[in-house]
Coordinates of N, CA and C in Angstrom, one line a residue:
X25 N -38.2 -28.9 5.7 CA -37.0 -30.0 6.9 C -35.8 -30.5 5.6
X26 N -35.7 -30.8 4.5 CA -35.0 -31.0 3.6 C -34.0 -30.1 3.8
X27 N -33.9 -29.1 4.0 CA -33.2 -27.4 3.7 C -32.2 -27.8 4.7
X28 N -33.2 -28.1 6.2 CA -32.5 -27.6 7.6 C -31.3 -28.9 7.1
X29 N -32.5 -30.6 6.9 CA -31.1 -31.4 7.0 C -30.1 -31.4 6.5
X30 N -30.1 -30.7 5.2 CA -28.7 -30.6 3.9 C -28.2 -29.8 4.3
X31 N -28.4 -28.4 5.1 CA -27.8 -27.7 5.6 C -26.9 -28.5 6.9
X32 N -27.7 -29.1 8.0 CA -26.8 -29.7 8.9 C -25.6 -30.5 7.9
X33 N -25.9 -31.2 7.0 CA -24.9 -32.2 6.8 C -23.3 -31.0 6.0
X34 N -23.7 -30.1 5.6 CA -22.6 -29.3 5.1 C -21.7 -28.4 6.8
X35 N -22.6 -28.4 7.4 CA -22.0 -27.6 8.2 C -20.8 -28.8 8.6
X36 N -21.5 -30.1 9.0 CA -20.6 -30.7 9.7 C -19.3 -31.6 8.3
X37 N -19.2 -30.7 7.1 CA -18.7 -31.0 6.6 C -17.6 -30.2 6.6
X38 N -18.4 -28.8 6.9 CA -17.1 -27.6 6.7 C -16.7 -27.8 8.1
X39 N -16.8 -28.3 9.0 CA -15.9 -28.4 10.1 C -15.1 -29.4 10.4
X40 N -15.3 -30.4 9.2 CA -14.0 -31.6 9.3 C -13.2 -30.6 8.2
X41 N -13.7 -29.9 7.2 CA -12.2 -29.4 6.6 C -12.0 -28.1 6.8
X42 N -12.2 -27.7 7.2 CA -11.5 -26.3 8.4 C -10.1 -27.0 8.9
X43 N -10.3 -27.9 9.7 CA -9.1 -28.4 10.7 C -8.6 -29.5 9.1
X44 N -8.9 -30.0 8.6 CA -7.9 -30.7 7.4 C -7.3 -29.4 6.4
X45 N -7.9 -28.4 6.1 CA -7.4 -27.0 5.1 C -5.9 -27.0 6.1
X46 N -5.9 -26.7 7.6 CA -5.0 -25.5 8.3 C -4.1 -26.9 8.8
X47 N -3.9 -28.0 8.4 CA -3.4 -29.0 8.3 C -2.5 -29.2 6.9
X48 N -3.1 -28.9 5.8 CA -2.7 -29.1 4.7 C -1.6 -27.7 4.4
X49 N -2.0 -26.4 5.2 CA -1.3 -25.1 5.0 C -0.1 -25.7 6.4
X50 N -0.1 -26.2 7.4 CA 1.3 -26.1 8.1 C 2.1 -27.3 6.6
X51 N 1.6 -28.0 6.3 CA 1.9 -29.3 5.8 C 3.5 -28.3 4.9
X52 N 2.5 -28.0 4.1 CA 3.4 -26.9 3.5 C 4.7 -26.0 3.7
X53 N 4.1 -25.5 5.3 CA 5.0 -24.5 5.9 C 6.1 -25.9 6.1
X54 N 5.9 -26.9 6.6 CA 7.4 -27.9 6.8 C 7.8 -28.5 6.1
X55 N 7.2 -28.4 4.6 CA 7.5 -29.2 3.5 C 8.2 -28.1 3.3
X56 N 8.7 -26.9 3.0 CA 9.1 -25.8 2.6 C 10.4 -25.6 3.7
X57 N 10.7 -26.2 4.7 CA 11.4 -25.5 5.8 C 10.7 -24.1 6.5
X58 N 10.2 -23.6 6.7 CA 9.2 -22.8 7.6 C 10.0 -22.8 8.9
X59 N 9.1 -24.5 8.9 CA 9.2 -24.6 10.3 C 10.9 -24.9 11.4
X60 N 11.6 -24.7 10.4 CA 13.0 -24.5 10.7 C 13.3 -23.7 11.8
X61 N 12.8 -22.3 11.2 CA 13.0 -21.1 11.8 C 12.0 -20.3 12.8
X62 N 10.5 -21.0 12.7 CA 10.1 -20.3 13.2 C 8.8 -21.4 13.3
X63 N 7.9 -21.2 14.8 CA 7.2 -22.0 15.6 C 6.0 -20.7 15.2
X64 N 4.4 -21.8 15.4 CA 3.3 -20.9 15.8 C 3.0 -19.9 16.6
X65 N 3.8 -20.5 18.1 CA 3.4 -19.9 19.1 C 4.8 -19.0 19.8
X66 N 5.5 -19.1 19.3 CA 7.3 -19.2 20.0 C 8.6 -18.5 18.9
X67 N 9.2 -18.0 19.1 CA 10.0 -17.3 18.4 C 11.5 -18.4 18.3
X68 N 11.5 -18.6 17.6 CA 12.9 -19.9 16.9 C 14.3 -18.5 16.1
X69 N 14.5 -19.3 15.5 CA 15.9 -18.1 14.6 C 14.5 -17.0 14.5
X70 N 13.4 -17.5 13.9 CA 12.7 -16.2 13.6 C 11.4 -15.5 14.7
X71 N 10.7 -14.9 14.4 CA 9.5 -15.2 15.0 C 8.5 -16.2 15.0
X72 N 7.6 -16.1 15.8 CA 6.4 -16.4 16.0 C 5.8 -16.2 15.1
X73 N 5.1 -17.2 14.0 CA 3.5 -16.7 13.3 C 2.9 -16.1 13.9
X74 N 2.6 -16.3 15.0 CA 1.7 -15.2 15.7 C 1.8 -14.1 16.0
X75 N 3.0 -13.6 15.9 CA 3.9 -13.2 16.2 C 3.4 -11.8 14.7
X76 N 3.8 -13.0 13.9 CA 4.0 -12.0 12.3 C 2.7 -11.6 12.4
X77 N 1.3 -13.0 12.1 CA -0.1 -12.2 12.3 C -0.9 -10.6 13.4
X78 N 0.0 -11.1 13.9 CA -0.3 -9.6 15.2 C 0.0 -8.2 14.2
X79 N 1.3 -8.1 13.7 CA 2.1 -7.1 13.7 C 1.8 -6.4 11.8
X80 N 1.1 -7.4 11.7 CA 0.1 -7.0 10.0 C -0.9 -7.2 9.8
X81 N -1.4 -7.5 11.2 CA -3.1 -7.3 11.0 C -4.0 -6.4 10.5
X82 N -3.7 -5.3 10.9 CA -4.2 -4.1 10.2 C -3.7 -3.7 8.8
X83 N -2.8 -4.2 8.4 CA -2.4 -3.5 7.3 C -2.9 -4.2 5.9
X84 N -3.9 -3.3 5.3 CA -4.0 -3.6 4.1 C -4.3 -4.7 3.5
X85 N -3.2 -4.8 2.8 CA -2.4 -5.5 1.8 C -1.9 -6.0 2.6
X86 N -1.6 -7.0 3.7 CA -1.0 -8.1 4.5 C -0.8 -9.1 4.1
X87 N -1.7 -9.9 3.6 CA -1.4 -10.9 2.7 C 0.2 -10.9 1.5
X88 N -0.4 -9.9 1.0 CA 0.5 -10.0 -0.6 C 1.2 -9.3 -0.5
X89 N 2.1 -8.4 1.1 CA 3.0 -7.7 1.8 C 3.5 -9.3 2.1
X90 N 3.2 -10.0 3.1 CA 3.7 -10.8 3.4 C 4.5 -12.2 2.6
X91 N 3.5 -12.4 0.9 CA 3.6 -13.1 0.7 C 5.0 -13.2 -0.8
X92 N 5.4 -11.5 -0.5 CA 6.2 -10.9 -1.4 C 7.7 -11.2 -1.0
X93 N 7.1 -11.1 0.7 CA 7.9 -11.5 1.4 C 8.9 -12.9 2.3
X94 N 8.3 -13.6 1.7 CA 8.4 -15.0 2.1 C 9.3 -15.4 0.6
X95 N 8.8 -14.7 -0.3 CA 9.4 -14.8 -1.7 C 10.5 -14.8 -2.0
X96 N 10.6 -13.4 -1.3 CA 12.1 -12.5 -1.8 C 12.9 -12.4 -0.4
X97 N 12.1 -12.9 0.8 CA 13.3 -12.6 1.6 C 13.6 -11.5 2.8
X98 N 14.4 -11.1 3.2 CA 14.7 -9.9 3.3 C 15.6 -10.0 4.7
X99 N 15.6 -8.8 5.9 CA 16.5 -8.5 7.4 C 16.0 -7.0 7.6
X100 N 16.6 -7.0 8.6 CA 15.7 -5.9 9.9 C 14.5 -5.7 10.0
X101 N 13.6 -6.2 9.3 CA 11.8 -6.1 10.2 C 12.3 -7.2 11.4
X102 N 12.8 -7.9 11.7 CA 12.5 -8.8 13.6 C 13.4 -8.6 13.8
X103 N 14.6 -8.3 13.3 CA 16.0 -8.3 13.9 C 17.2 -8.5 12.8
X104 N 18.2 -9.0 14.0 CA 19.6 -9.7 12.5 C 19.6 -10.2 11.2
X105 N 19.0 -11.6 12.0 CA 19.0 -12.4 11.6 C 18.5 -12.5 9.8
X106 N 18.7 -12.5 8.5 CA 17.8 -12.1 7.9 C 17.1 -13.6 7.2
X107 N 15.9 -13.5 6.4 CA 15.0 -14.6 6.5 C 15.6 -14.2 4.7
X108 N 16.1 -16.2 4.2 CA 16.3 -16.0 2.9 C 15.1 -15.9 2.0
X109 N 15.6 -15.9 1.0 CA 14.3 -15.8 0.4 C 14.2 -17.4 -0.5
X110 N 12.4 -17.7 -1.0 CA 12.0 -18.7 -0.7 C 11.7 -18.4 -2.9
X111 N 12.4 -18.7 -3.7 CA 12.4 -18.0 -5.2 C 11.6 -19.9 -5.7
X112 N 11.6 -20.9 -5.4 CA 11.4 -21.6 -5.7 C 9.9 -21.9 -4.9
X113 N 9.3 -21.3 -4.9 CA 7.9 -21.4 -4.0 C 7.2 -20.6 -5.3
X114 N 6.2 -21.7 -5.9 CA 5.4 -21.0 -6.3 C 3.9 -19.8 -5.9
X115 N 4.2 -19.1 -7.1 CA 3.4 -17.9 -5.5 C 1.6 -18.5 -5.4
X116 N 1.3 -19.3 -5.7 CA 0.0 -19.6 -4.6 C 0.4 -20.5 -4.0
X117 N 1.6 -21.0 -3.4 CA 1.7 -21.3 -2.2 C 2.6 -20.3 -1.3
X118 N 2.8 -19.3 -1.8 CA 3.4 -18.5 -1.0 C 2.0 -17.3 -0.7
X119 N 1.2 -17.5 -0.9 CA 0.1 -16.7 -0.2 C -1.1 -18.1 -0.1
X120 N -0.6 -19.0 -0.2 CA -1.2 -19.9 1.3 C -0.8 -19.9 2.7
X121 N 0.9 -19.7 2.6 CA 1.5 -19.5 4.1 C 1.2 -18.3 4.3
X122 N 0.9 -17.4 3.6 CA 0.6 -16.2 3.8 C -0.6 -15.7 4.9
X123 N -1.8 -16.7 4.2 CA -2.8 -16.5 4.8 C -3.0 -17.5 5.8
X124 N -2.4 -18.5 6.1 CA -2.1 -19.6 6.7 C -1.4 -18.4 8.3
X125 N -0.4 -17.5 7.9 CA 0.2 -17.7 9.1 C -0.8 -16.3 9.3
X126 N -1.4 -15.3 8.2 CA -2.5 -14.3 9.0 C -3.1 -14.6 9.9
X127 N -3.8 -16.1 9.7 CA -4.4 -16.2 10.6 C -4.3 -17.1 12.1
X128 N -2.8 -16.4 12.1 CA -1.9 -17.0 13.5 C -1.6 -18.5 13.4
X129 N -1.6 -19.1 12.1 CA -1.2 -20.7 11.8 C -2.2 -22.1 12.3
X130 N -3.3 -21.3 12.2 CA -4.1 -22.2 12.7 C -4.7 -22.5 11.7

């Protein structure tokens, strides 16, 4: 019985933590001006994060590839408007953003 109670408590804590982590990831995107050009579910200047997730979902190294693209910027993948490089972002932050985008920005 004690194990069931402990597991129930852990489930509740994880249920609270997951939305908080998603909010932290979205706050990181807002802090670094990602949301000025992107939205979760619609194209703005750049593609919707959900479209990015769909495009790279099957790619084996999707997170590493996307993190590199965030840091280096680029052009031609989504149209004529280039994505500016984000060299000031730490590698950890680019990995966090890439993972969040690949989860559909949720």
